[in-house]
Short mmCIF file of C-alpha atoms in Angstrom, two decimals:
data_model
loop_
_atom_site.label_atom_id
_atom_site.label_comp_id
_atom_site.label_asym_id
_atom_site.label_seq_id
_atom_site.Cartn_x
_atom_site.Cartn_y
_atom_site.Cartn_z
CA UNK A 1 34.17 89.88 -43.96
CA UNK A 2 34.77 87.10 -46.43
CA UNK A 3 36.99 88.79 -49.00
CA UNK A 4 39.06 86.26 -50.79
CA UNK A 5 40.39 87.86 -53.95
CA UNK A 6 41.85 91.25 -54.72
CA UNK A 7 39.73 93.40 -57.00
CA UNK A 8 42.38 96.05 -57.55
CA UNK A 9 46.11 95.69 -56.93
CA UNK A 10 48.48 98.62 -57.44
CA UNK A 11 52.19 97.92 -57.11
CA UNK A 12 54.90 100.61 -57.14
CA UNK A 13 52.68 102.79 -59.28
CA UNK A 14 54.27 105.99 -60.59
CA UNK A 15 52.22 108.30 -62.79
CA UNK A 16 53.47 111.30 -64.75
CA UNK A 17 51.95 114.08 -66.78
CA UNK A 18 54.69 114.99 -69.25
CA UNK A 19 57.87 115.47 -67.25
CA UNK A 20 56.11 115.99 -63.93
CA UNK A 21 55.65 112.92 -61.78
CA UNK A 22 52.43 113.35 -59.80
CA UNK A 23 52.03 109.95 -58.11
CA UNK A 24 54.98 108.25 -56.40
CA UNK A 25 55.34 104.55 -55.53
CA UNK A 26 51.75 103.77 -54.63
CA UNK A 27 51.12 100.19 -53.52
CA UNK A 28 47.69 99.13 -52.36
CA UNK A 29 45.28 96.28 -52.49
CA UNK A 30 41.48 96.55 -52.63
CA UNK A 31 39.61 93.32 -51.84
CA UNK A 32 36.66 92.13 -53.89
CA UNK A 33 33.45 93.59 -52.52
CA UNK A 34 35.31 96.22 -50.52
CA UNK A 35 34.65 99.94 -50.60
CA UNK A 36 37.96 101.76 -50.47
CA UNK A 37 38.57 105.52 -50.38
CA UNK A 38 41.45 107.65 -51.63
CA UNK A 39 41.50 110.75 -49.47
CA UNK A 40 43.55 113.90 -49.80
CA UNK A 41 43.57 117.54 -50.86
CA UNK A 42 43.65 118.97 -54.37
CA UNK A 43 46.83 118.01 -56.14
CA UNK A 44 47.52 114.98 -53.96
CA UNK A 45 47.22 112.66 -56.96
CA UNK A 46 44.11 110.77 -55.87
CA UNK A 47 42.08 111.37 -59.06
CA UNK A 48 45.15 110.63 -61.17
CA UNK A 49 45.25 107.09 -59.75
CA UNK A 50 41.64 106.53 -60.87
CA UNK A 51 42.48 107.91 -64.29
CA UNK A 52 45.46 105.57 -64.66
CA UNK A 53 43.30 102.57 -63.77
CA UNK A 54 40.64 103.71 -66.25
CA UNK A 55 43.27 104.21 -68.97
CA UNK A 56 42.92 108.00 -69.07
CA UNK A 57 46.43 108.74 -67.76
CA UNK A 58 48.59 106.42 -69.86
CA UNK A 59 52.01 107.59 -68.69
CA UNK A 60 52.61 105.24 -65.75
CA UNK A 61 55.05 102.58 -64.58
CA UNK A 62 54.54 99.78 -62.09
CA UNK A 63 51.66 97.33 -62.02
CA UNK A 64 47.91 97.74 -62.13
CA UNK A 65 45.84 94.57 -61.83
CA UNK A 66 42.04 94.54 -61.87
CA UNK A 67 40.28 91.26 -60.94
CA UNK A 68 43.44 89.32 -61.72
CA UNK A 69 43.93 90.90 -65.16
CA UNK A 70 46.99 93.13 -65.68
CA UNK A 71 45.95 96.50 -67.02
CA UNK A 72 47.54 97.77 -70.24
CA UNK A 73 48.32 101.39 -71.02
CA UNK A 74 45.43 102.03 -73.38
CA UNK A 75 41.68 102.22 -73.42
CA UNK A 76 40.60 98.60 -73.57
CA UNK A 77 37.21 97.35 -74.73
CA UNK A 78 37.21 94.19 -72.64
CA UNK A 79 38.25 96.16 -69.57
CA UNK A 80 35.17 98.36 -69.93
CA UNK A 81 32.94 95.43 -69.03
CA UNK A 82 34.71 94.84 -65.71
CA UNK A 83 35.50 98.35 -64.55
CA UNK A 84 33.68 101.66 -65.03
CA UNK A 85 34.07 105.21 -63.77
CA UNK A 86 31.64 107.84 -62.47
CA UNK A 87 32.85 111.42 -62.72
CA UNK A 88 32.57 114.33 -60.34
CA UNK A 89 30.47 116.77 -62.26
CA UNK A 90 27.18 115.48 -63.67
CA UNK A 91 26.81 118.81 -65.49
CA UNK A 92 29.93 118.12 -67.53
CA UNK A 93 29.94 114.35 -67.92
CA UNK A 94 26.70 113.88 -69.90
CA UNK A 95 26.44 114.79 -73.58
CA UNK A 96 24.04 117.77 -73.78
CA UNK A 97 22.45 116.71 -77.08
CA UNK A 98 21.77 113.07 -76.25
CA UNK A 99 18.73 111.75 -74.42
CA UNK A 100 19.01 109.58 -71.33
CA UNK A 101 17.93 106.64 -73.47
CA UNK A 102 20.72 107.26 -76.01
CA UNK A 103 23.33 107.71 -73.27
CA UNK A 104 22.37 104.43 -71.61
CA UNK A 105 22.05 102.43 -74.85
CA UNK A 106 25.43 103.49 -76.21
CA UNK A 107 27.61 101.12 -74.12
CA UNK A 108 25.36 98.23 -75.19
CA UNK A 109 25.64 99.23 -78.86
CA UNK A 110 29.43 99.52 -78.66
CA UNK A 111 29.66 96.04 -77.19
CA UNK A 112 27.10 94.55 -79.56
CA UNK A 113 24.65 93.62 -76.84
CA UNK A 114 20.95 93.19 -77.59
CA UNK A 115 17.72 93.65 -75.70
CA UNK A 116 18.65 97.29 -75.19
CA UNK A 117 15.28 98.86 -74.48
CA UNK A 118 14.48 96.37 -71.74
CA UNK A 119 17.90 96.87 -70.13
CA UNK A 120 17.53 100.65 -70.14
CA UNK A 121 14.10 100.39 -68.49
CA UNK A 122 15.48 98.01 -65.88
CA UNK A 123 18.50 100.22 -65.14
CA UNK A 124 16.41 103.37 -64.74
CA UNK A 125 14.38 101.53 -62.12
CA UNK A 126 17.57 100.33 -60.38
CA UNK A 127 18.93 103.87 -59.95
CA UNK A 128 15.56 105.22 -58.84
CA UNK A 129 14.64 107.28 -61.92
CA UNK A 130 11.06 107.31 -63.13
CA UNK A 131 10.48 105.99 -66.68
CA UNK A 132 9.28 109.42 -67.80
CA UNK A 133 12.91 110.61 -67.69
CA UNK A 134 13.95 108.11 -70.36
CA UNK A 135 13.61 110.41 -73.34
CA UNK A 136 14.72 113.64 -71.66
CA UNK A 137 17.90 115.61 -72.28
CA UNK A 138 20.39 116.39 -69.48
CA UNK A 139 19.30 120.04 -69.24
CA UNK A 140 15.82 118.84 -68.29
CA UNK A 141 17.20 117.01 -65.25
CA UNK A 142 18.39 118.23 -61.84
CA UNK A 143 21.96 117.63 -60.64
CA UNK A 144 20.94 114.59 -58.59
CA UNK A 145 18.97 113.09 -61.48
CA UNK A 146 21.95 113.60 -63.78
CA UNK A 147 24.28 111.86 -61.37
CA UNK A 148 21.80 108.96 -61.27
CA UNK A 149 22.03 108.80 -65.08
CA UNK A 150 25.85 108.83 -64.90
CA UNK A 151 25.76 105.95 -62.39
CA UNK A 152 23.27 104.07 -64.58
CA UNK A 153 25.55 104.52 -67.60
CA UNK A 154 28.50 103.11 -65.66
CA UNK A 155 26.42 100.08 -64.62
CA UNK A 156 25.02 99.26 -68.07
CA UNK A 157 27.80 96.76 -68.87
CA UNK A 158 27.43 95.10 -65.44
CA UNK A 159 30.98 95.89 -64.26
CA UNK A 160 32.28 94.46 -61.01
CA UNK A 161 34.54 97.37 -60.10
CA UNK A 162 33.44 101.01 -59.97
CA UNK A 163 35.81 103.98 -59.87
CA UNK A 164 34.01 106.92 -58.24
CA UNK A 165 35.63 110.35 -58.59
CA UNK A 166 34.03 112.64 -55.99
CA UNK A 167 30.55 111.43 -56.99
CA UNK A 168 28.66 113.84 -54.73
CA UNK A 169 30.85 116.90 -54.26
CA UNK A 170 28.93 118.91 -56.88
CA UNK A 171 25.58 118.19 -55.21
CA UNK A 172 23.52 119.75 -52.42
CA UNK A 173 23.61 117.95 -49.06
CA UNK A 174 20.09 116.57 -49.32
CA UNK A 175 20.79 115.25 -52.83
CA UNK A 176 24.17 113.95 -51.69
CA UNK A 177 22.37 111.80 -49.11
CA UNK A 178 20.15 110.28 -51.83
CA UNK A 179 23.10 109.45 -54.10
CA UNK A 180 25.20 108.01 -51.27
CA UNK A 181 22.27 105.80 -50.22
CA UNK A 182 21.86 104.68 -53.83
CA UNK A 183 25.56 103.80 -54.21
CA UNK A 184 25.45 101.85 -50.98
CA UNK A 185 22.34 99.95 -52.06
CA UNK A 186 23.79 99.11 -55.51
CA UNK A 187 26.99 97.83 -54.00
CA UNK A 188 25.06 95.56 -51.66
CA UNK A 189 22.71 94.27 -54.37
CA UNK A 190 25.28 93.73 -57.11
CA UNK A 191 28.36 92.84 -55.05
CA UNK A 192 30.37 95.74 -56.45
CA UNK A 193 33.83 96.89 -55.45
CA UNK A 194 34.23 100.65 -55.06
CA UNK A 195 37.39 102.72 -55.30
CA UNK A 196 36.25 106.19 -54.42
CA UNK A 197 38.08 109.51 -54.46
CA UNK A 198 36.90 112.12 -52.01
CA UNK A 199 38.12 114.93 -49.78
CA UNK A 200 35.17 114.56 -47.45
CA UNK A 201 36.01 112.36 -44.44
CA UNK A 202 32.43 111.97 -43.14
CA UNK A 203 31.44 110.57 -46.56
CA UNK A 204 34.22 107.97 -46.15
CA UNK A 205 32.77 107.09 -42.74
CA UNK A 206 29.40 106.44 -44.32
CA UNK A 207 30.47 104.68 -47.52
CA UNK A 208 33.80 102.94 -47.07
CA UNK A 209 35.59 100.14 -45.23
CA UNK A 210 39.12 101.46 -45.53
CA UNK A 211 40.94 104.51 -46.84
CA UNK A 212 44.35 105.54 -48.10
CA UNK A 213 45.35 109.07 -47.12
CA UNK A 214 47.41 110.83 -49.76
CA UNK A 215 49.69 113.83 -49.63
CA UNK A 216 51.79 115.19 -52.51
CA UNK A 217 51.42 112.06 -54.63
CA UNK A 218 52.25 109.55 -51.91
CA UNK A 219 50.11 107.34 -49.72
CA UNK A 220 51.00 108.37 -46.18
CA UNK A 221 48.70 105.99 -44.34
CA UNK A 222 46.13 103.25 -44.92
CA UNK A 223 43.51 103.18 -42.17
CA UNK A 224 40.17 101.51 -41.48
CA UNK A 225 37.08 103.78 -41.68
CA UNK A 226 36.60 103.24 -37.95
CA UNK A 227 39.69 105.44 -37.40
CA UNK A 228 37.31 108.34 -38.07
CA UNK A 229 35.40 107.51 -34.88
CA UNK A 230 38.33 107.99 -32.54
CA UNK A 231 40.91 109.79 -34.70
CA UNK A 232 43.42 106.94 -34.33
CA UNK A 233 45.66 108.02 -37.21
CA UNK A 234 49.42 107.66 -36.92
CA UNK A 235 50.76 109.93 -39.68
CA UNK A 236 50.99 113.64 -38.80
CA UNK A 237 49.41 114.66 -42.13
CA UNK A 238 46.43 112.34 -41.56
CA UNK A 239 45.97 113.81 -38.11
CA UNK A 240 46.05 117.36 -39.47
CA UNK A 241 43.49 116.49 -42.16
CA UNK A 242 41.28 114.83 -39.57
CA UNK A 243 41.49 117.86 -37.30
CA UNK A 244 40.68 120.26 -40.14
CA UNK A 245 37.67 118.22 -41.24
CA UNK A 246 36.35 117.63 -37.73
CA UNK A 247 36.50 120.19 -34.98
CA UNK A 248 32.77 120.62 -35.21
CA UNK A 249 31.66 121.93 -31.83
CA UNK A 250 28.04 120.96 -32.43
CA UNK A 251 28.79 117.29 -32.94
CA UNK A 252 28.43 116.28 -29.31
CA UNK A 253 25.10 118.07 -29.12
CA UNK A 254 23.92 116.23 -32.22
CA UNK A 255 24.77 112.74 -31.03
CA UNK B 1 22.05 147.46 -30.62
CA UNK B 2 19.91 150.52 -31.09
CA UNK B 3 20.71 151.57 -34.65
CA UNK B 4 21.05 148.53 -36.92
CA UNK B 5 23.70 148.56 -39.62
CA UNK B 6 21.39 147.07 -42.19
CA UNK B 7 17.63 146.82 -42.20
CA UNK B 8 15.66 145.04 -44.89
CA UNK B 9 11.92 144.63 -45.04
CA UNK B 10 10.05 142.52 -47.55
CA UNK B 11 12.81 142.10 -50.14
CA UNK B 12 11.63 140.51 -53.37
CA UNK B 13 13.78 139.50 -56.35
CA UNK B 14 12.17 138.19 -59.52
CA UNK B 15 13.20 136.99 -62.95
CA UNK B 16 11.03 136.69 -66.06
CA UNK B 17 10.35 133.26 -67.52
CA UNK B 18 8.13 132.20 -70.43
CA UNK B 19 5.46 131.44 -67.81
CA UNK B 20 5.62 134.88 -66.19
CA UNK B 21 7.86 136.36 -63.50
CA UNK B 22 9.23 133.97 -60.92
CA UNK B 23 10.18 135.25 -57.49
CA UNK B 24 13.48 133.81 -56.27
CA UNK B 25 13.47 135.84 -53.05
CA UNK B 26 10.01 136.21 -51.56
CA UNK B 27 9.58 138.75 -48.83
CA UNK B 28 12.82 138.51 -46.87
CA UNK B 29 13.29 140.76 -43.85
CA UNK B 30 16.33 141.13 -41.64
CA UNK B 31 18.02 143.45 -39.16
CA UNK B 32 21.76 143.25 -38.84
CA UNK B 33 23.96 144.95 -36.27
CA UNK B 34 27.74 144.72 -36.13
CA UNK B 35 27.43 140.97 -35.82
CA UNK B 36 27.90 137.82 -37.86
CA UNK B 37 24.85 136.50 -39.65
CA UNK B 38 24.83 133.24 -41.60
CA UNK B 39 22.45 132.58 -44.47
CA UNK B 40 22.19 128.86 -45.28
CA UNK B 41 20.30 127.06 -47.99
CA UNK B 42 20.65 124.73 -50.94
CA UNK B 43 21.09 125.71 -54.59
CA UNK B 44 18.18 127.81 -55.74
CA UNK B 45 17.13 128.85 -52.24
CA UNK B 46 17.77 132.53 -53.03
CA UNK B 47 20.67 133.01 -50.62
CA UNK B 48 23.11 134.41 -53.18
CA UNK B 49 20.43 136.60 -54.77
CA UNK B 50 19.80 138.11 -51.32
CA UNK B 51 23.50 138.95 -51.03
CA UNK B 52 23.56 140.53 -54.47
CA UNK B 53 20.33 142.45 -53.89
CA UNK B 54 21.86 144.18 -50.85
CA UNK B 55 24.48 145.64 -53.20
CA UNK B 56 21.76 146.29 -55.81
CA UNK B 57 23.60 144.00 -58.19
CA UNK B 58 20.59 142.19 -59.68
CA UNK B 59 20.97 142.73 -63.42
CA UNK B 60 17.99 143.34 -65.70
CA UNK B 61 15.77 141.58 -66.66
CA UNK B 62 15.94 140.55 -63.01
CA UNK B 63 14.15 142.98 -60.72
CA UNK B 64 14.43 143.68 -57.01
CA UNK B 65 12.00 145.51 -54.76
CA UNK B 66 11.87 146.07 -51.03
CA UNK B 67 9.52 147.91 -48.70
CA UNK B 68 12.60 149.20 -46.93
CA UNK B 69 16.32 148.69 -47.40
CA UNK B 70 18.42 150.93 -45.22
CA UNK B 71 22.15 150.69 -44.64
CA UNK B 72 23.57 152.85 -41.85
CA UNK B 73 20.87 155.47 -42.38
CA UNK B 74 21.19 155.43 -46.18
CA UNK B 75 18.13 154.34 -48.14
CA UNK B 76 19.69 151.96 -50.64
CA UNK B 77 16.58 151.95 -52.83
CA UNK B 78 16.77 155.70 -53.36
CA UNK B 79 20.45 155.80 -54.37
CA UNK B 80 21.42 156.47 -57.94
CA UNK B 81 23.68 153.98 -59.70
CA UNK B 82 26.55 156.46 -59.24
CA UNK B 83 25.92 156.76 -55.52
CA UNK B 84 25.71 152.98 -55.25
CA UNK B 85 29.13 152.68 -56.86
CA UNK B 86 30.57 154.85 -54.14
CA UNK B 87 29.05 152.57 -51.51
CA UNK B 88 30.07 149.28 -53.06
CA UNK B 89 33.51 148.26 -51.93
CA UNK B 90 33.96 151.30 -49.73
CA UNK B 91 31.19 150.63 -47.22
CA UNK B 92 29.73 147.24 -48.21
CA UNK B 93 31.92 144.72 -49.94
CA UNK B 94 31.50 141.20 -51.16
CA UNK B 95 33.81 138.18 -51.36
CA UNK B 96 32.84 135.76 -54.09
CA UNK B 97 33.24 132.03 -54.26
CA UNK B 98 36.11 131.37 -56.60
CA UNK B 99 39.26 133.51 -56.79
CA UNK B 100 40.03 131.99 -60.20
CA UNK B 101 37.09 133.83 -61.72
CA UNK B 102 37.00 136.98 -59.62
CA UNK B 103 40.58 138.20 -59.99
CA UNK B 104 41.68 140.02 -63.12
CA UNK B 105 44.06 137.61 -64.88
CA UNK B 106 46.11 140.32 -66.64
CA UNK B 107 46.75 142.59 -63.67
CA UNK B 108 49.28 141.99 -60.91
CA UNK B 109 48.01 141.25 -57.44
CA UNK B 110 49.49 144.49 -56.10
CA UNK B 111 47.81 146.64 -58.75
CA UNK B 112 44.44 144.99 -58.15
CA UNK B 113 44.52 145.54 -54.43
CA UNK B 114 45.74 149.12 -54.91
CA UNK B 115 42.94 149.78 -57.38
CA UNK B 116 40.35 148.83 -54.76
CA UNK B 117 41.85 151.47 -52.49
CA UNK B 118 42.47 154.29 -55.02
CA UNK B 119 38.92 154.02 -56.33
CA UNK B 120 37.60 155.13 -52.96
CA UNK B 121 40.35 157.23 -51.38
CA UNK B 122 42.83 159.86 -52.54
CA UNK B 123 46.25 158.84 -51.32
CA UNK B 124 49.90 159.43 -52.24
CA UNK B 125 51.47 156.57 -54.12
CA UNK B 126 53.82 155.76 -51.24
CA UNK B 127 50.91 155.53 -48.82
CA UNK B 128 48.98 153.28 -51.19
CA UNK B 129 51.88 150.86 -51.32
CA UNK B 130 52.26 150.91 -47.56
CA UNK B 131 48.55 150.20 -47.06
CA UNK B 132 48.65 147.32 -49.58
CA UNK B 133 51.63 145.73 -47.87
CA UNK B 134 50.04 146.20 -44.47
CA UNK B 135 46.86 144.53 -45.76
CA UNK B 136 48.78 141.60 -47.25
CA UNK B 137 50.44 141.11 -43.86
CA UNK B 138 47.01 141.16 -42.25
CA UNK B 139 45.85 138.31 -44.49
CA UNK B 140 49.02 136.40 -43.56
CA UNK B 141 50.88 136.57 -46.83
CA UNK B 142 54.47 136.30 -45.74
CA UNK B 143 56.45 137.95 -48.51
CA UNK B 144 54.14 140.76 -49.61
CA UNK B 145 56.83 142.49 -51.72
CA UNK B 146 57.19 139.36 -53.84
CA UNK B 147 53.47 138.54 -54.02
CA UNK B 148 52.63 142.10 -55.13
CA UNK B 149 54.31 141.47 -58.46
CA UNK B 150 52.65 138.10 -59.14
CA UNK B 151 49.75 137.49 -61.48
CA UNK B 152 46.69 135.52 -60.29
CA UNK B 153 47.69 132.34 -62.15
CA UNK B 154 50.94 132.27 -60.17
CA UNK B 155 49.23 131.91 -56.78
CA UNK B 156 47.41 128.95 -55.20
CA UNK B 157 43.65 128.86 -54.55
CA UNK B 158 44.06 129.61 -50.86
CA UNK B 159 46.37 132.53 -51.52
CA UNK B 160 44.05 133.80 -54.25
CA UNK B 161 41.19 133.88 -51.79
CA UNK B 162 43.34 135.72 -49.24
CA UNK B 163 44.16 138.26 -51.93
CA UNK B 164 40.42 138.65 -52.59
CA UNK B 165 39.87 139.24 -48.89
CA UNK B 166 42.67 141.81 -48.82
CA UNK B 167 41.10 143.59 -51.78
CA UNK B 168 37.67 143.64 -50.18
CA UNK B 169 38.86 144.80 -46.77
CA UNK B 170 41.41 147.44 -47.75
CA UNK B 171 38.84 150.26 -48.13
CA UNK B 172 37.73 149.35 -44.57
CA UNK B 173 34.06 148.59 -45.24
CA UNK B 174 31.44 148.38 -42.50
CA UNK B 175 29.68 145.36 -43.89
CA UNK B 176 31.23 142.33 -45.54
CA UNK B 177 29.14 139.87 -47.53
CA UNK B 178 30.95 136.58 -48.09
CA UNK B 179 29.21 134.32 -50.60
CA UNK B 180 30.57 130.77 -50.23
CA UNK B 181 34.05 132.21 -49.60
CA UNK B 182 35.68 128.82 -49.11
CA UNK B 183 33.78 126.24 -51.15
CA UNK B 184 36.47 126.23 -53.84
CA UNK B 185 39.19 125.53 -51.27
CA UNK B 186 40.60 122.45 -49.54
CA UNK B 187 39.42 121.70 -45.99
CA UNK B 188 42.68 122.67 -44.28
CA UNK B 189 42.79 126.01 -46.14
CA UNK B 190 39.06 126.60 -45.52
CA UNK B 191 39.60 126.87 -41.79
CA UNK B 192 42.50 129.31 -42.24
CA UNK B 193 40.51 131.58 -44.54
CA UNK B 194 37.44 131.60 -42.31
CA UNK B 195 39.49 132.20 -39.16
CA UNK B 196 41.07 135.12 -40.97
CA UNK B 197 37.73 136.63 -42.04
CA UNK B 198 36.47 136.12 -38.51
CA UNK B 199 39.47 137.84 -36.94
CA UNK B 200 39.39 140.81 -39.31
CA UNK B 201 35.63 141.25 -38.88
CA UNK B 202 36.00 141.28 -35.09
CA UNK B 203 39.02 143.59 -35.05
CA UNK B 204 37.35 146.17 -37.28
CA UNK B 205 33.94 145.82 -35.64
CA UNK B 206 32.30 145.06 -38.97
CA UNK B 207 29.08 143.31 -39.81
CA UNK B 208 29.36 140.01 -41.66
CA UNK B 209 26.87 138.11 -43.76
CA UNK B 210 28.23 134.64 -44.48
CA UNK B 211 26.34 132.83 -47.21
CA UNK B 212 26.90 129.08 -47.46
CA UNK B 213 25.31 125.71 -48.05
CA UNK B 214 27.32 124.21 -45.20
CA UNK B 215 25.26 124.27 -42.01
CA UNK B 216 28.02 123.24 -39.66
CA UNK B 217 30.47 125.75 -41.03
CA UNK B 218 27.99 128.59 -40.64
CA UNK B 219 27.13 127.44 -37.13
CA UNK B 220 30.81 127.63 -36.23
CA UNK B 221 31.49 131.13 -37.55
CA UNK B 222 28.24 133.06 -37.00
CA UNK B 223 26.18 134.44 -34.15
CA UNK B 224 22.82 134.04 -35.85
CA UNK B 225 21.57 131.85 -38.69
CA UNK B 226 18.81 132.21 -41.23
CA UNK B 227 17.80 129.09 -43.17
CA UNK B 228 16.38 129.79 -46.63
CA UNK B 229 14.34 127.52 -48.81
CA UNK B 230 12.51 128.38 -52.01
CA UNK B 231 13.21 132.10 -51.61
CA UNK B 232 11.82 132.30 -48.09
CA UNK B 233 13.39 132.29 -44.66
CA UNK B 234 12.04 129.12 -43.09
CA UNK B 235 13.88 129.43 -39.82
CA UNK B 236 16.02 131.90 -37.99
CA UNK B 237 17.83 131.15 -34.77
CA UNK B 238 20.99 131.65 -32.73
CA UNK B 239 23.93 129.62 -34.06
CA UNK B 240 24.26 127.57 -30.89
CA UNK B 241 20.57 126.59 -31.13
CA UNK B 242 20.85 125.28 -34.71
CA UNK B 243 20.77 121.67 -33.58
CA UNK B 244 17.48 122.28 -31.83
CA UNK B 245 15.98 123.72 -35.01
CA UNK B 246 12.27 123.11 -35.36
CA UNK B 247 11.44 123.49 -39.06
CA UNK B 248 11.25 120.11 -40.85
CA UNK B 249 13.45 121.42 -43.69
CA UNK B 250 16.25 122.49 -41.33
CA UNK B 251 15.99 119.23 -39.40
CA UNK B 252 16.03 117.26 -42.65
CA UNK B 253 19.14 119.09 -43.88
CA UNK B 254 20.97 118.52 -40.60
CA UNK B 255 20.15 114.82 -40.62
CA UNK B 256 21.21 114.35 -44.26
CA UNK B 257 24.85 115.35 -43.59
CA UNK B 258 27.13 112.36 -42.98
CA UNK B 259 28.95 112.63 -39.66
CA UNK B 260 32.51 111.86 -38.75
CA UNK B 261 31.43 109.03 -36.41
CA UNK B 262 28.91 107.67 -38.91
CA UNK B 263 27.08 104.52 -37.83
CA UNK B 264 23.80 104.93 -39.72
CA UNK B 265 23.17 102.47 -42.50
CA UNK B 266 21.16 104.85 -44.67
CA UNK B 267 21.00 108.63 -44.52
CA UNK B 268 17.56 110.15 -44.01
CA UNK B 269 16.32 111.81 -47.19
CA UNK B 270 14.24 114.97 -47.27
CA UNK B 271 10.57 114.42 -47.92
CA UNK B 272 10.20 117.38 -50.21
CA UNK B 273 6.42 117.06 -50.45
CA UNK B 274 6.13 118.00 -46.75
CA UNK B 275 6.44 121.72 -47.45
CA UNK B 276 5.81 121.81 -51.17
CA UNK B 277 9.48 122.14 -52.16
CA UNK B 278 11.03 120.95 -55.39
#
């Protein structure tokens, strides 16, 4: 595929919370337009990497570059227009007392952008939400609808890079399928780059081009998504994770 | 199987809403021997409420009613609350989803497991300790003497869930209800915990009801499967026949799960209007 530029470059990235270092010497390169997964178990440091890129884990050393721009250690207004994050739990990530319309207009207000109503209407259509949801509160929406709102909010400033932190793990399987299809469609239509955290290998197979497998704060292997078809992993930890996630006796029958 | 362990006919659970009572379980019937039954469904399908109703744990204003609910010859509907307490834990026990919320944070692991035992049996203190250590060995905790003295926040999620299992199995119940016992755990630990439940259930000849949203997991660990949707059982089949399921909801669910060797460009989405679902 014709990737020419790097969307995200991490070089010798070390991240700490207080005195505990949770991510060690991570170096990786995500091409523009690529969908890249960070895979690992709880505590492997995968979400922490997303937080550092987003500016939510400021205690890091090394280099973070997004679309050619070095990332500073703080929340950065200009950065918000190139890179946005979608969180795991749509029940926790939306303000309970703000309508969908208010949630989606806020990024535009903060950045002094006009034509807000028209953009909100357009975005609702893009994420597959009917216009009647525009003036509802989060508690009037289902989990899948809320996650659509969270994705819409992230896209309001037309970023090029999306950080996805387990975007479907709080959802039912049938809703998960809808959201994964939506993310795939948006990436195709808007030429987005995805860096996605997940512990679910089949989701990586559906959504991503490559993955980095993480264990105890280190990247143990970078593999193409096609490695999931034949299990061609080299690191023992990757193999163990693959075995624990697969081993589904019904799979042959299904195919 | 001549005398079933558990027999339920026409179980209904309802909750009041401003628009009148809503039934979340609508006329469920099942017969369970000393076997492993899986109940699968999405959020709101009524699978957890079914599990709770068996233990008569639906709190008011929720209400449960059944034409017949018999456990090992005991009519559960006719038991007093006091009699139910003697059954719960001792004969039927339940493993909940998240050890973080089900363990008592201010009691040591050893005391909690011992409490489960002392509540139902009179034993000398030395015997209690021996049984607790034996049980911790059974759930593959390697240094039981050390773990006994720990508090729940000092153990990992996987170990917490093994402690829960130890607590639920120490009174040697006949029926174990496991409600999403591994959804809070990592994949590699999930397999260990389920293998452990499976082994203990087989060794003790217990009945198991495994409640989960994960079709493939249930298919792997159960003999029979019931698929619930909107409070009703839409399909019930042998685990090995799950992939030949006939109901459109079951088929839709199976198709919507991404596979390890995924090659599809879009995942099929459930057409919820087909059977009037939400």
